[in-house]
Short mmCIF file of C-alpha atoms and ligand atoms in Angstrom, two decimals:
data_model
loop_
_atom_site.label_atom_id
_atom_site.label_comp_id
_atom_site.label_asym_id
_atom_site.label_seq_id
_atom_site.Cartn_x
_atom_site.Cartn_y
_atom_site.Cartn_z
CA UNK R 935 -34.68 27.16 45.00
CA UNK R 936 -33.45 26.43 41.46
CA UNK R 937 -35.75 24.08 39.55
CA UNK R 938 -33.40 23.27 36.72
CA UNK R 939 -34.22 19.90 35.23
CA UNK R 940 -32.12 18.13 32.66
CA UNK R 941 -32.28 14.55 31.47
CA UNK R 942 -29.02 12.61 31.78
CA UNK R 943 -27.03 13.31 28.61
CA UNK R 944 -23.71 11.90 27.53
CA UNK R 945 -23.87 9.40 30.38
CA UNK R 946 -23.72 12.15 32.99
CA UNK R 947 -26.42 12.43 35.64
CA UNK R 948 -26.34 16.20 35.87
CA UNK R 949 -29.26 16.42 38.28
CA UNK R 950 -27.37 14.26 40.75
CA UNK R 951 -24.18 16.26 40.23
CA UNK R 952 -26.05 19.51 40.87
CA UNK R 953 -27.27 18.14 44.19
CA UNK R 954 -23.62 17.89 45.25
CA UNK R 955 -23.12 21.66 44.87
CA UNK R 956 -25.03 23.44 47.65
CA UNK R 957 -24.37 26.94 46.28
CA UNK R 958 -26.35 26.15 43.13
CA UNK R 959 -29.59 25.83 45.13
CA UNK R 960 -29.88 29.53 45.86
CA UNK R 961 -31.74 32.38 44.25
CA UNK R 962 -30.11 35.62 43.16
CA UNK R 963 -32.26 38.74 42.85
CA UNK R 964 -35.29 36.47 43.31
CA UNK R 965 -34.34 34.25 40.36
CA UNK R 966 -32.77 30.77 40.36
CA UNK R 967 -29.00 31.16 40.15
CA UNK R 968 -27.63 30.31 36.71
CA UNK R 969 -23.89 30.18 37.25
CA UNK R 970 -22.03 30.59 33.97
CA UNK R 971 -18.75 32.08 35.23
CA UNK R 972 -16.84 28.85 35.63
CA UNK R 973 -13.74 30.03 33.78
CA UNK R 974 -13.27 32.61 36.55
CA UNK R 975 -13.81 30.06 39.29
CA UNK R 976 -15.85 26.90 39.72
CA UNK R 977 -18.22 26.04 42.55
CA UNK R 978 -17.30 23.44 45.18
CA UNK R 979 -19.02 20.12 45.78
CA UNK R 980 -20.00 19.05 49.29
CA UNK R 981 -17.16 16.49 49.25
CA UNK R 982 -14.60 19.29 49.00
CA UNK R 983 -16.32 21.41 51.65
CA UNK R 984 -16.46 18.35 53.94
CA UNK R 985 -12.78 17.59 53.40
CA UNK R 986 -11.85 21.11 54.52
CA UNK R 987 -14.13 20.94 57.58
CA UNK R 988 -12.75 17.51 58.48
CA UNK R 989 -9.16 18.70 58.14
CA UNK R 990 -9.66 21.76 60.33
CA UNK R 991 -11.88 19.93 62.84
CA UNK R 992 -9.83 16.73 63.15
CA UNK R 993 -6.33 17.02 61.72
CA UNK R 994 -5.14 20.62 61.67
CA UNK R 995 -1.42 20.74 62.33
CA UNK R 996 1.78 21.69 60.54
CA UNK R 997 3.37 19.19 58.16
CA UNK R 998 6.83 17.61 58.03
CA UNK R 999 7.80 19.23 61.33
CA UNK R 1000 5.96 17.81 64.33
CA UNK R 1001 6.52 14.49 66.07
CA UNK R 1002 2.99 14.39 67.44
CA UNK R 1003 -0.06 12.48 66.24
CA UNK R 1004 -1.88 15.38 64.57
CA UNK R 1005 1.20 16.47 62.66
CA UNK R 1006 1.59 12.91 61.43
CA UNK R 1007 -2.02 12.83 60.23
CA UNK R 1008 -1.75 16.20 58.50
CA UNK R 1009 1.52 15.14 56.86
CA UNK R 1010 -0.02 11.88 55.64
CA UNK R 1011 -3.02 13.72 54.18
CA UNK R 1012 -0.78 16.33 52.51
CA UNK R 1013 1.49 13.66 51.00
CA UNK R 1014 -1.54 11.66 49.86
CA UNK R 1015 -2.89 14.77 48.13
CA UNK R 1016 0.32 15.02 46.10
CA UNK R 1017 -0.05 11.40 45.03
CA UNK R 1018 -3.66 12.09 44.02
CA UNK R 1019 -2.48 14.94 41.79
CA UNK R 1020 0.23 12.72 40.30
CA UNK R 1021 -2.35 10.08 39.41
CA UNK R 1022 -4.74 12.69 38.03
CA UNK R 1023 -2.11 14.07 35.62
CA UNK R 1024 -0.50 10.66 35.04
CA UNK R 1025 2.89 12.07 36.03
CA UNK R 1026 5.65 9.51 36.40
CA UNK R 1027 6.68 10.52 39.92
CA UNK R 1028 5.01 12.44 42.76
CA UNK R 1029 8.23 14.47 43.14
CA UNK R 1030 7.24 16.09 39.85
CA UNK R 1031 4.22 17.68 41.55
CA UNK R 1032 4.91 21.03 43.25
CA UNK R 1033 2.12 22.70 45.23
CA UNK R 1034 1.86 26.41 44.53
CA UNK R 1035 -0.83 29.08 44.95
CA UNK R 1036 -2.21 28.66 41.46
CA UNK R 1037 -1.42 28.82 37.76
CA UNK R 1038 0.01 32.30 38.15
CA UNK R 1039 2.54 31.27 40.77
CA UNK R 1040 3.44 28.11 38.85
CA UNK R 1041 4.38 30.12 35.78
CA UNK R 1042 6.27 32.72 37.82
CA UNK R 1043 8.18 29.89 39.48
CA UNK R 1044 9.32 28.52 36.12
CA UNK R 1045 10.19 32.00 34.84
CA UNK R 1046 12.22 32.89 37.93
CA UNK R 1047 14.08 29.57 38.16
CA UNK R 1048 14.26 27.70 34.85
CA UNK R 1049 13.95 30.96 32.94
CA UNK R 1050 16.65 32.83 34.84
CA UNK R 1051 19.02 29.88 34.44
CA UNK R 1052 18.45 29.27 30.73
CA UNK R 1053 17.38 32.51 29.07
CA UNK R 1054 20.04 35.03 28.11
CA UNK R 1055 20.63 38.07 25.92
CA UNK R 1056 19.21 37.65 22.43
CA UNK R 1057 17.29 34.49 23.36
CA UNK R 1058 13.62 34.10 22.52
CA UNK R 1059 10.53 32.84 24.32
CA UNK R 1060 7.60 31.83 22.14
CA UNK R 1061 4.08 32.67 23.36
CA UNK R 1062 0.76 32.96 21.59
CA UNK R 1063 -1.61 35.83 20.97
CA UNK R 1064 -4.28 34.19 23.14
CA UNK R 1065 -2.28 33.98 26.37
CA UNK R 1066 -3.60 35.15 29.73
CA UNK R 1067 -1.54 37.89 31.39
CA UNK R 1068 -0.25 35.17 33.75
CA UNK R 1069 1.52 33.59 30.79
CA UNK R 1070 2.80 36.88 29.38
CA UNK R 1071 3.94 39.16 32.18
CA UNK R 1072 6.31 36.70 33.97
CA UNK R 1073 8.09 36.18 30.61
CA UNK R 1074 8.18 39.90 29.94
CA UNK R 1075 9.76 40.55 33.35
CA UNK R 1076 12.34 37.84 32.63
CA UNK R 1077 13.02 39.10 29.11
CA UNK R 1078 13.53 42.65 30.29
CA UNK R 1079 15.99 41.46 32.93
CA UNK R 1080 17.89 39.23 30.50
CA UNK R 1081 17.68 41.17 27.25
CA UNK R 1082 15.62 38.40 25.67
CA UNK R 1083 12.63 38.73 23.34
CA UNK R 1084 9.06 37.47 23.29
CA UNK R 1085 7.96 36.02 19.95
CA UNK R 1086 4.18 35.82 19.59
CA UNK R 1087 2.34 33.24 17.49
CA UNK R 1088 -0.66 34.94 15.82
CA UNK R 1089 -4.17 33.51 15.65
CA UNK R 1090 -6.49 33.22 12.67
CA UNK R 1091 -9.87 34.96 12.79
CA UNK R 1092 -11.74 31.91 14.13
CA UNK R 1093 -9.38 31.91 17.11
CA UNK R 1094 -7.12 29.06 16.05
CA UNK R 1095 -3.35 29.21 16.35
CA UNK R 1096 -1.43 29.73 13.11
CA UNK R 1097 0.61 26.53 13.13
CA UNK R 1098 2.68 27.65 10.14
CA UNK R 1099 3.70 30.72 12.14
CA UNK R 1100 4.36 28.61 15.22
CA UNK R 1101 6.88 26.53 13.28
CA UNK R 1102 8.44 29.59 11.69
CA UNK R 1103 8.97 31.20 15.11
CA UNK R 1104 10.88 28.22 16.51
CA UNK R 1105 14.53 29.14 15.97
CA UNK R 1106 17.87 28.19 17.44
CA UNK R 1107 17.39 31.13 19.83
CA UNK R 1108 14.10 29.76 21.25
CA UNK R 1109 14.60 28.73 24.86
CA UNK R 1110 11.02 27.94 25.84
CA UNK R 1111 7.52 27.67 24.38
CA UNK R 1112 4.68 28.79 26.67
CA UNK R 1113 1.17 28.10 25.47
CA UNK R 1114 -2.29 27.84 26.92
CA UNK R 1115 -4.07 24.49 26.57
CA UNK R 1116 -7.51 26.15 26.35
CA UNK R 1117 -8.13 29.87 25.80
CA UNK R 1118 -10.18 31.52 28.56
CA UNK R 1119 -11.64 33.99 26.04
CA UNK R 1120 -12.04 31.99 22.83
CA UNK R 1121 -12.46 28.49 24.22
CA UNK R 1122 -9.99 27.28 21.59
CA UNK R 1123 -8.40 23.95 22.49
CA UNK R 1124 -4.85 24.20 21.21
CA UNK R 1125 -3.24 21.11 19.66
CA UNK R 1126 -0.76 20.97 22.50
CA UNK R 1127 0.51 17.45 21.75
CA UNK R 1128 1.47 18.61 18.23
CA UNK R 1129 3.04 21.80 19.56
CA UNK R 1130 5.08 19.81 22.08
CA UNK R 1131 6.23 17.42 19.35
CA UNK R 1132 7.30 20.27 17.07
CA UNK R 1133 9.14 22.11 19.84
CA UNK R 1134 10.80 19.14 21.48
CA UNK R 1135 12.02 17.76 18.16
CA UNK R 1136 14.11 20.94 18.12
CA UNK R 1137 15.12 20.47 21.74
CA UNK R 1138 12.88 23.28 23.02
CA UNK R 1139 10.99 22.69 26.29
CA UNK R 1140 7.28 23.50 26.53
CA UNK R 1141 5.20 24.92 29.38
CA UNK R 1142 1.44 24.43 29.13
CA UNK R 1143 -0.99 26.67 30.98
CA UNK R 1144 -3.73 24.20 31.86
CA UNK R 1145 -5.91 26.57 33.91
CA UNK R 1146 -8.90 26.22 31.56
CA UNK R 1147 -8.33 22.62 30.51
CA UNK R 1148 -8.12 20.35 33.54
CA UNK R 1149 -11.80 20.57 34.56
CA UNK R 1150 -13.02 19.83 31.06
CA UNK R 1151 -10.92 17.04 29.52
CA UNK R 1152 -8.53 14.29 30.58
CA UNK R 1153 -4.92 15.51 30.80
CA UNK R 1154 -2.01 13.09 30.65
CA UNK R 1155 1.33 14.87 30.95
CA UNK R 1156 3.28 11.75 30.02
CA UNK R 1157 1.29 11.33 26.81
CA UNK R 1158 1.57 15.05 26.02
CA UNK R 1159 5.29 14.95 26.61
CA UNK R 1160 5.32 18.50 27.97
CA UNK R 1161 8.00 19.75 30.34
CA UNK R 1162 5.81 21.88 32.59
CA UNK R 1163 2.04 21.93 33.16
CA UNK R 1164 0.32 24.46 35.43
CA UNK R 1165 -3.20 24.61 36.85
CA UNK R 1166 -5.26 26.19 39.64
CA UNK R 1167 -7.34 24.28 42.21
CA UNK R 1168 -10.20 26.76 42.24
CA UNK R 1169 -10.96 26.24 38.54
CA UNK R 1170 -11.36 22.49 39.07
CA UNK R 1171 -13.90 22.49 41.93
CA UNK R 1172 -11.17 22.82 44.59
CA UNK R 1173 -10.21 25.62 46.98
CA UNK R 1174 -8.63 28.95 46.09
CA UNK R 1175 -4.99 29.54 46.97
CA UNK R 1176 -3.77 26.12 45.87
CA UNK R 1177 -2.46 25.05 42.49
CA UNK R 1178 -0.02 22.73 40.85
CA UNK R 1179 3.15 22.95 38.86
CA UNK R 1180 4.02 19.69 37.16
CA UNK R 1181 7.63 19.64 35.99
CA UNK R 1182 9.68 16.91 34.39
CA UNK R 1183 11.95 15.61 37.15
CA UNK R 1184 15.24 16.10 35.33
CA UNK R 1185 14.38 19.76 34.75
CA UNK R 1186 13.11 20.40 38.29
CA UNK R 1187 16.22 18.74 39.74
CA UNK R 1188 18.51 21.04 37.78
CA UNK R 1189 16.52 24.21 38.44
CA UNK R 1190 17.68 26.74 41.03
CA UNK R 1191 15.42 27.25 44.05
CA UNK R 1192 12.54 29.73 44.03
CA UNK R 1193 11.68 31.21 47.44
CA UNK R 1194 13.88 30.68 50.49
CA UNK R 1195 12.60 29.71 53.93
CA UNK R 1196 11.60 26.81 56.12
CA UNK R 1197 10.82 23.46 54.55
CA UNK R 1198 12.97 23.96 51.45
CA UNK R 1199 16.37 23.50 53.12
CA UNK R 1200 18.71 20.63 53.85
CA UNK R 1201 21.13 22.39 56.18
CA UNK R 1202 21.58 26.09 56.92
CA UNK R 1203 24.65 27.89 58.22
CA UNK R 1204 25.43 31.57 57.88
CA UNK R 1205 27.98 30.63 55.23
CA UNK R 1206 25.83 28.45 53.02
CA UNK R 1207 22.60 26.50 52.71
CA UNK R 1208 21.89 23.17 51.08
CA UNK R 1209 18.45 22.50 49.75
CA UNK R 1210 15.81 19.84 50.26
CA UNK R 1211 14.97 17.18 47.70
CA UNK R 1212 12.15 17.57 45.21
CA UNK R 1213 9.47 18.74 45.48
CA UNK R 1214 10.17 20.42 48.83
CA UNK R 1215 12.95 22.61 47.50
CA UNK R 1216 10.22 24.61 45.74
CA UNK R 1217 7.81 24.74 48.69
CA UNK R 1218 9.23 27.27 51.15
CA UNK R 1219 7.22 27.98 54.30
CA UNK R 1220 4.10 26.35 55.67
CA UNK R 1221 2.14 25.21 52.63
CA UNK R 1222 -1.62 25.51 52.05
CA UNK R 1223 -2.22 22.11 53.67
CA UNK R 1224 -6.01 22.34 53.72
CA UNK R 1225 -5.93 23.57 50.12
CA UNK R 1226 -3.97 20.55 48.94
CA UNK R 1227 -6.34 18.21 50.79
CA UNK R 1228 -9.37 19.99 49.35
CA UNK R 1229 -7.86 19.86 45.88
CA UNK R 1230 -7.32 16.12 46.20
CA UNK R 1231 -10.98 15.73 47.25
CA UNK R 1232 -12.01 17.69 44.14
CA UNK R 1233 -9.85 15.54 41.86
CA UNK R 1234 -11.22 12.35 43.42
CA UNK R 1235 -14.76 13.66 42.95
CA UNK R 1236 -14.16 14.53 39.31
CA UNK R 1237 -12.33 11.29 38.61
CA UNK R 1238 -15.26 9.31 39.99
CA UNK R 1239 -17.57 11.10 37.52
CA UNK R 1240 -15.07 10.55 34.70
CA UNK R 1241 -13.46 13.27 32.62
CA UNK R 1242 -14.23 11.53 29.32
CA UNK R 1243 -17.92 11.73 30.19
CA UNK R 1244 -17.59 15.32 31.37
CA UNK R 1245 -15.89 16.26 28.10
CA UNK R 1246 -18.61 14.57 26.01
CA UNK R 1247 -21.40 16.19 28.02
CA UNK R 1248 -19.84 19.65 27.88
CA UNK R 1249 -19.16 19.31 24.16
CA UNK R 1250 -22.87 18.70 23.59
CA UNK R 1251 -23.79 21.60 25.88
CA UNK R 1252 -21.34 23.97 24.18
CA UNK R 1253 -22.77 23.14 20.75
CA UNK R 1254 -26.27 23.68 22.09
CA UNK R 1255 -25.15 27.00 23.61
CA UNK R 1256 -23.43 28.21 20.43
CA UNK R 1257 -26.51 27.34 18.40
CA UNK R 1258 -28.89 29.01 20.88
CA UNK R 1259 -26.81 32.18 21.14
CA UNK R 1260 -26.45 32.48 17.39
CA UNK R 1261 -30.27 32.79 17.22
CA UNK R 1262 -30.20 35.95 19.38
CA UNK R 1263 -30.55 38.93 17.00
CA UNK R 1264 -27.43 41.12 17.00
CA UNK R 1265 -25.29 38.62 18.90
CA UNK R 1266 -21.83 37.90 17.56
CA UNK R 1267 -19.82 34.96 18.94
CA UNK R 1268 -16.09 35.47 19.39
CA UNK R 1269 -14.03 32.33 18.95
CA UNK R 1270 -15.35 29.74 16.55
CA UNK R 1271 -12.46 27.30 16.47
CA UNK R 1272 -13.24 23.74 15.40
CA UNK R 1273 -11.91 22.41 18.66
CA UNK R 1274 -13.45 24.33 21.55
CA UNK R 1275 -14.22 23.80 25.22
CA UNK R 1276 -16.49 25.43 27.75
CA UNK R 1277 -16.32 29.12 26.72
CA UNK R 1278 -18.86 31.26 24.84
CA UNK R 1279 -17.61 34.84 24.39
CA UNK R 1280 -19.87 37.26 22.61
CA UNK R 1281 -20.83 40.83 21.75
CA UNK R 1282 -24.44 42.02 21.64
CA UNK R 1283 -24.96 44.88 19.18
CA UNK R 1284 -23.08 47.82 20.59
CA UNK R 1285 -24.20 47.21 24.18
CA UNK R 1286 -21.15 47.36 26.43
CA UNK R 1287 -20.33 43.90 27.82
CA UNK R 1288 -20.45 45.29 31.37
CA UNK R 1289 -24.04 46.42 30.79
CA UNK R 1290 -24.86 42.98 29.40
CA UNK R 1291 -23.35 41.36 32.52
CA UNK R 1292 -25.17 43.71 34.90
CA UNK R 1293 -28.58 43.13 33.35
CA UNK R 1294 -28.03 39.37 33.18
CA UNK R 1295 -27.15 39.43 36.87
CA UNK R 1296 -30.57 40.98 37.66
CA UNK R 1297 -32.03 37.91 35.91
CA UNK R 1298 -29.99 35.58 38.11
CA UNK R 1299 -27.48 34.77 35.36
CA UNK R 1300 -23.81 35.12 36.34
CA UNK R 1301 -21.38 35.69 33.48
CA UNK R 1302 -18.12 37.63 33.24
CA UNK R 1303 -17.57 40.78 31.22
CA UNK R 1304 -14.23 42.44 30.61
CA UNK R 1305 -10.85 41.81 29.05
CA UNK R 1306 -10.47 38.54 31.00
CA UNK R 1307 -6.80 39.37 31.68
CA UNK R 1308 -6.08 39.04 27.96
CA UNK R 1309 -5.53 42.63 26.81
CA UNK R 1310 -3.23 41.70 23.90
CA UNK R 1311 -5.91 39.30 22.63
CA UNK R 1312 -8.55 42.03 22.98
CA UNK R 1313 -6.31 44.30 20.88
CA UNK R 1314 -6.05 41.54 18.23
CA UNK R 1315 -9.85 41.16 18.25
CA UNK R 1316 -10.29 44.94 18.09
CA UNK R 1317 -12.59 45.08 21.12
CA UNK R 1318 -12.10 46.45 24.66
CA UNK R 1319 -13.98 43.57 26.27
CA UNK R 1320 -16.31 40.64 25.68
CA UNK R 1321 -19.22 39.14 27.57
CA UNK R 1322 -18.38 35.54 28.44
CA UNK R 1323 -20.50 32.60 29.53
CA UNK R 1324 -18.34 29.70 30.64
CA UNK R 1325 -19.63 26.20 31.35
CA UNK R 1326 -18.95 23.45 33.82
CA UNK R 1327 -20.27 19.90 34.09
CA UNK R 1328 -23.18 21.00 36.33
CA UNK R 1329 -24.64 23.38 33.75
CA UNK R 1330 -27.69 22.40 31.71
CA UNK R 1331 -29.51 23.20 28.49
CA UNK R 1332 -32.23 24.80 30.61
CA UNK R 1333 -29.64 27.23 31.95
CA UNK R 1334 -28.56 28.10 28.41
CA UNK R 1335 -32.22 28.78 27.67
CA UNK R 1336 -32.36 31.05 30.74
CA UNK R 1337 -29.30 32.92 29.42
CA UNK R 1338 -30.96 33.41 26.05
CA UNK R 1339 -34.17 34.69 27.72
CA UNK R 1340 -32.12 37.09 29.84
CA UNK R 1341 -30.35 38.35 26.71
CA UNK R 1342 -33.79 39.21 25.29
CA UNK R 1343 -34.27 41.41 28.36
CA UNK R 1344 -30.96 43.15 27.59
CA UNK R 1345 -32.16 43.77 24.04
CA UNK R 1346 -35.45 45.22 25.30
CA UNK R 1347 -33.64 47.55 27.73
CA UNK R 1348 -31.43 48.86 24.91
CA UNK R 1349 -34.09 48.83 22.17
N1 LIG D 2420 -8.52 33.23 34.31
C1 LIG D 2420 -10.75 34.07 33.97
O1 LIG D 2420 -11.82 34.56 34.37
P1 LIG D 2420 -5.05 32.00 38.61
O2 LIG D 2420 -5.56 33.39 38.82
O3 LIG D 2420 -3.58 31.90 38.93
O4 LIG D 2420 -5.86 30.96 39.28
O5 LIG D 2420 -5.23 31.68 37.04
C2 LIG D 2420 -4.67 32.54 36.09
C3 LIG D 2420 -5.02 32.08 34.71
C4 LIG D 2420 -4.02 31.58 33.91
N2 LIG D 2420 -4.27 31.12 32.67
C5 LIG D 2420 -5.52 31.11 32.16
C6 LIG D 2420 -5.75 30.56 30.80
C7 LIG D 2420 -6.58 31.62 32.93
O6 LIG D 2420 -7.80 31.62 32.41
C8 LIG D 2420 -6.33 32.14 34.22
C9 LIG D 2420 -7.42 32.74 35.04
C10 LIG D 2420 -9.69 33.75 34.99
O7 LIG D 2420 -10.57 33.84 32.79
C11 LIG D 2420 -9.39 34.92 35.86
S1 LIG D 2420 -8.69 36.27 34.97
#
């Protein structure tokens, strides 16, 4: 049983929050689990687990199809989940919320619909050097098909975007800007509101990859003014296999459909098909009903805690972590932007990050080691991989201390 104790800091009662996450109570290799791989996926609170059990035990049915009681209940719960997401993002209209499998599918949807309709030969799509493969490859596929080009905004050594270069790369050929809100490797929080303002003042729409942002800070798509915002349920304490594409209604309305099938149609004949209204025209087939319900439970749970308080708590914890890690002899932090969230990437002497991760695991400490699906960023940093500890609101200073102790073990093994 983990005996992690932490006084309430930043107005967050972390001990109480930890009690809500049953998986955190276990031991790994005989040591209390210290879970620091939250950028890969977060753990699930009991409220989310209960919502899934309740759905399958009491309500399971298909949505928008049946006339019977259970189908009505499932449909109500699914529709309510969409409204919960709308509120969470402060979108103007629940028709702007499309359920997808995750961030990856959300971005592919935009590339294959908005992108195919608006990007042509000689056009340009602006990305950044710190993008995840999910925000590179869909644009590369589109560009290759259309004869368009990717223009990449470089980063400075601390891991901050070069804003001068960003502005320089916005031209009359730019059709879309695609940028991550928070880097999964560097932790950099990009100034997305400024980027949106700069792009939209030139009439260029902006897609924000919010995969690493939504669990760590309040997000208001109306205030940001972005055109698309994508995130994954599993990185915000919800189930895997469910995610969200927010899209500005006028754009979604005008976009061609994505996948064809049941649920997305108005009327079908062998000659032609008309399509359903938003958001259903983008949700072909039986959706991940339980996933949407579980995601809504996660958002309700997080909202009750308060994202402002989560952000303040995690900021304190990240500073503590950066300070503690910088005391480890031979450890080099990667990503030292002024505005950072949740991620501590590092190298330890010349020990391979996979060896670091494996030895930490024997100490009960779960981190991720690898290229984190950011190979172009690794090339920019001149490394094949990093070791990465990533935080969530249930982590504590005591867990950071356990990470530092485990890193001493790594040093002893490789001494
Ligand atoms: N990053 C990580 O360990 P999906 O797989 O669709 O839920 O999320 C993709 C994705 C998109 N953008 C960013 C910024 C991300 O960090 C991720 C997922 C995980 O860093 C798995 S590689």
